[in-house]
């Protein structure tokens, strides 16, 4: 993990008595944020609604204020730029998340992809690829997509 990420969590989130368990949770949060960033980067243009959807997902999922969420997203963007593949993110999630939590990550990715009202082929491919890497079944991935579509209509 990048030292900037570790410093961010220690400064803004972690308490003085937090140990390895909390650091592991932050690694998982970073992996999740990185996959959301990958979703918006998968098409040729990052739209404002997609960026807002990532910000909203990060704020809600990790209970951060706007400034902390922006910093986390910036750090996740740096991590994504340095990553050579998705394994460093999906392996953490596979080790630490339950199956329903993995499905929720896929649902969040669909929500981000739907934020601009258009899921392009690159976004669809990425979500399917990550679902496979997270061992999320095709029916569960489709159910997550349908929930994301219902949420987008509200």
PDB file of N, CA and C in Angstrom, residues 1-15 18 22-31 33 58 62 64 68 71-72 75:
ATOM      1  N   UNK A   1       0.843  -1.169   0.000  1.00  0.00           N
ATOM      2  CA  UNK A   1       0.000   0.000   0.000  1.00  0.00           C
ATOM      3  C   UNK A   1       0.890   1.235   0.000  1.00  0.00           C
ATOM      4  N   UNK A   2       0.470   2.242  -0.733  1.00  0.00           N
ATOM      5  CA  UNK A   2       1.241   3.477  -0.786  1.00  0.00           C
ATOM      6  C   UNK A   2       1.274   4.151   0.578  1.00  0.00           C
ATOM      7  N   UNK A   3       2.384   4.813   0.879  1.00  0.00           N
ATOM      8  CA  UNK A   3       2.489   5.487   2.171  1.00  0.00           C
ATOM      9  C   UNK A   3       1.475   6.618   2.281  1.00  0.00           C
ATOM     10  N   UNK A   4       1.153   7.270   1.164  1.00  0.00           N
ATOM     11  CA  UNK A   4       0.160   8.352   1.201  1.00  0.00           C
ATOM     12  C   UNK A   4      -1.203   7.830   1.633  1.00  0.00           C
ATOM     13  N   UNK A   5      -1.553   6.632   1.204  1.00  0.00           N
ATOM     14  CA  UNK A   5      -2.822   6.033   1.602  1.00  0.00           C
ATOM     15  C   UNK A   5      -2.815   5.734   3.093  1.00  0.00           C
ATOM     16  N   UNK A   6      -1.730   5.148   3.550  1.00  0.00           N
ATOM     17  CA  UNK A   6      -1.603   4.835   4.972  1.00  0.00           C
ATOM     18  C   UNK A   6      -1.695   6.117   5.804  1.00  0.00           C
ATOM     19  N   UNK A   7      -0.998   7.161   5.385  1.00  0.00           N
ATOM     20  CA  UNK A   7      -1.042   8.439   6.104  1.00  0.00           C
ATOM     21  C   UNK A   7      -2.439   9.031   6.105  1.00  0.00           C
ATOM     22  N   UNK A   8      -3.150   8.911   4.978  1.00  0.00           N
ATOM     23  CA  UNK A   8      -4.518   9.429   4.904  1.00  0.00           C
ATOM     24  C   UNK A   8      -5.396   8.758   5.954  1.00  0.00           C
ATOM     25  N   UNK A   9      -5.354   7.437   6.009  1.00  0.00           N
ATOM     26  CA  UNK A   9      -6.201   6.728   6.964  1.00  0.00           C
ATOM     27  C   UNK A   9      -5.802   7.011   8.397  1.00  0.00           C
ATOM     28  N   UNK A  10      -4.520   7.095   8.662  1.00  0.00           N
ATOM     29  CA  UNK A  10      -4.079   7.380  10.023  1.00  0.00           C
ATOM     30  C   UNK A  10      -4.480   8.788  10.454  1.00  0.00           C
ATOM     31  N   UNK A  11      -4.401   9.735   9.532  1.00  0.00           N
ATOM     32  CA  UNK A  11      -4.710  11.127   9.865  1.00  0.00           C
ATOM     33  C   UNK A  11      -6.207  11.383   9.982  1.00  0.00           C
ATOM     34  N   UNK A  12      -6.989  10.807   9.061  1.00  0.00           N
ATOM     35  CA  UNK A  12      -8.400  11.172   8.980  1.00  0.00           C
ATOM     36  C   UNK A  12      -9.365  10.158   9.566  1.00  0.00           C
ATOM     37  N   UNK A  13      -8.962   8.908   9.656  1.00  0.00           N
ATOM     38  CA  UNK A  13      -9.922   7.884  10.040  1.00  0.00           C
ATOM     39  C   UNK A  13      -9.482   7.099  11.270  1.00  0.00           C
ATOM     40  N   UNK A  14      -8.280   6.627  11.279  1.00  0.00           N
ATOM     41  CA  UNK A  14      -7.823   5.738  12.343  1.00  0.00           C
ATOM     42  C   UNK A  14      -7.656   6.480  13.664  1.00  0.00           C
ATOM     43  N   UNK A  15      -7.977   5.792  14.726  1.00  0.00           N
ATOM     44  CA  UNK A  15      -7.750   6.329  16.056  1.00  0.00           C
ATOM     45  C   UNK A  15      -6.393   5.894  16.565  1.00  0.00           C
ATOM     46  N   UNK A  18      -5.921   2.028  17.086  1.00  0.00           N
ATOM     47  CA  UNK A  18      -6.275   1.130  15.990  1.00  0.00           C
ATOM     48  C   UNK A  18      -5.077   0.287  15.595  1.00  0.00           C
ATOM     49  N   UNK A  22      -7.958  -2.648  11.739  1.00  0.00           N
ATOM     50  CA  UNK A  22      -8.433  -1.399  11.135  1.00  0.00           C
ATOM     51  C   UNK A  22      -7.655  -1.090   9.848  1.00  0.00           C
ATOM     52  N   UNK A  23      -6.347  -1.311   9.866  1.00  0.00           N
ATOM     53  CA  UNK A  23      -5.549  -1.086   8.658  1.00  0.00           C
ATOM     54  C   UNK A  23      -5.998  -2.017   7.534  1.00  0.00           C
ATOM     55  N   UNK A  24      -6.341  -3.243   7.881  1.00  0.00           N
ATOM     56  CA  UNK A  24      -6.830  -4.185   6.874  1.00  0.00           C
ATOM     57  C   UNK A  24      -8.146  -3.691   6.286  1.00  0.00           C
ATOM     58  N   UNK A  25      -9.016  -3.154   7.144  1.00  0.00           N
ATOM     59  CA  UNK A  25     -10.287  -2.610   6.659  1.00  0.00           C
ATOM     60  C   UNK A  25     -10.050  -1.460   5.696  1.00  0.00           C
ATOM     61  N   UNK A  26      -9.079  -0.618   6.005  1.00  0.00           N
ATOM     62  CA  UNK A  26      -8.781   0.510   5.123  1.00  0.00           C
ATOM     63  C   UNK A  26      -8.230   0.037   3.785  1.00  0.00           C
ATOM     64  N   UNK A  27      -7.473  -1.038   3.797  1.00  0.00           N
ATOM     65  CA  UNK A  27      -6.976  -1.599   2.541  1.00  0.00           C
ATOM     66  C   UNK A  27      -8.144  -2.074   1.681  1.00  0.00           C
ATOM     67  N   UNK A  28      -9.124  -2.676   2.325  1.00  0.00           N
ATOM     68  CA  UNK A  28     -10.312  -3.139   1.617  1.00  0.00           C
ATOM     69  C   UNK A  28     -11.080  -1.954   1.050  1.00  0.00           C
ATOM     70  N   UNK A  29     -11.214  -0.902   1.835  1.00  0.00           N
ATOM     71  CA  UNK A  29     -11.911   0.286   1.366  1.00  0.00           C
ATOM     72  C   UNK A  29     -11.195   0.889   0.162  1.00  0.00           C
ATOM     73  N   UNK A  30      -9.873   0.926   0.221  1.00  0.00           N
ATOM     74  CA  UNK A  30      -9.104   1.450  -0.900  1.00  0.00           C
ATOM     75  C   UNK A  30      -9.298   0.573  -2.132  1.00  0.00           C
ATOM     76  N   UNK A  31      -9.303  -0.733  -1.949  1.00  0.00           N
ATOM     77  CA  UNK A  31      -9.504  -1.640  -3.085  1.00  0.00           C
ATOM     78  C   UNK A  31     -10.874  -1.407  -3.713  1.00  0.00           C
ATOM     79  N   UNK A  33     -12.707   1.402  -3.553  1.00  0.00           N
ATOM     80  CA  UNK A  33     -12.672   2.711  -4.218  1.00  0.00           C
ATOM     81  C   UNK A  33     -11.920   2.625  -5.539  1.00  0.00           C
ATOM     82  N   UNK A  58     -18.437   6.383  -2.179  1.00  0.00           N
ATOM     83  CA  UNK A  58     -17.338   6.393  -1.203  1.00  0.00           C
ATOM     84  C   UNK A  58     -17.794   7.040   0.104  1.00  0.00           C
ATOM     85  N   UNK A  62     -18.128   4.432   3.261  1.00  0.00           N
ATOM     86  CA  UNK A  62     -17.068   4.556   4.258  1.00  0.00           C
ATOM     87  C   UNK A  62     -17.340   5.630   5.308  1.00  0.00           C
ATOM     88  N   UNK A  64     -17.495   8.991   5.179  1.00  0.00           N
ATOM     89  CA  UNK A  64     -16.516  10.074   5.143  1.00  0.00           C
ATOM     90  C   UNK A  64     -17.207  11.388   4.834  1.00  0.00           C
ATOM     91  N   UNK A  68     -12.714  14.315   2.963  1.00  0.00           N
ATOM     92  CA  UNK A  68     -12.055  13.017   3.114  1.00  0.00           C
ATOM     93  C   UNK A  68     -12.334  12.116   1.908  1.00  0.00           C
ATOM     94  N   UNK A  71     -10.215  13.180  -0.996  1.00  0.00           N
ATOM     95  CA  UNK A  71      -8.832  12.738  -0.808  1.00  0.00           C
ATOM     96  C   UNK A  71      -8.688  11.246  -1.087  1.00  0.00           C
ATOM     97  N   UNK A  72      -9.633  10.463  -0.597  1.00  0.00           N
ATOM     98  CA  UNK A  72      -9.600   9.025  -0.826  1.00  0.00           C
ATOM     99  C   UNK A  72      -9.682   8.722  -2.319  1.00  0.00           C
ATOM    100  N   UNK A  75      -6.381   9.473  -3.950  1.00  0.00           N
ATOM    101  CA  UNK A  75      -5.415   8.422  -3.640  1.00  0.00           C
ATOM    102  C   UNK A  75      -5.726   7.135  -4.407  1.00  0.00           C
TER     103      UNK A  75
END
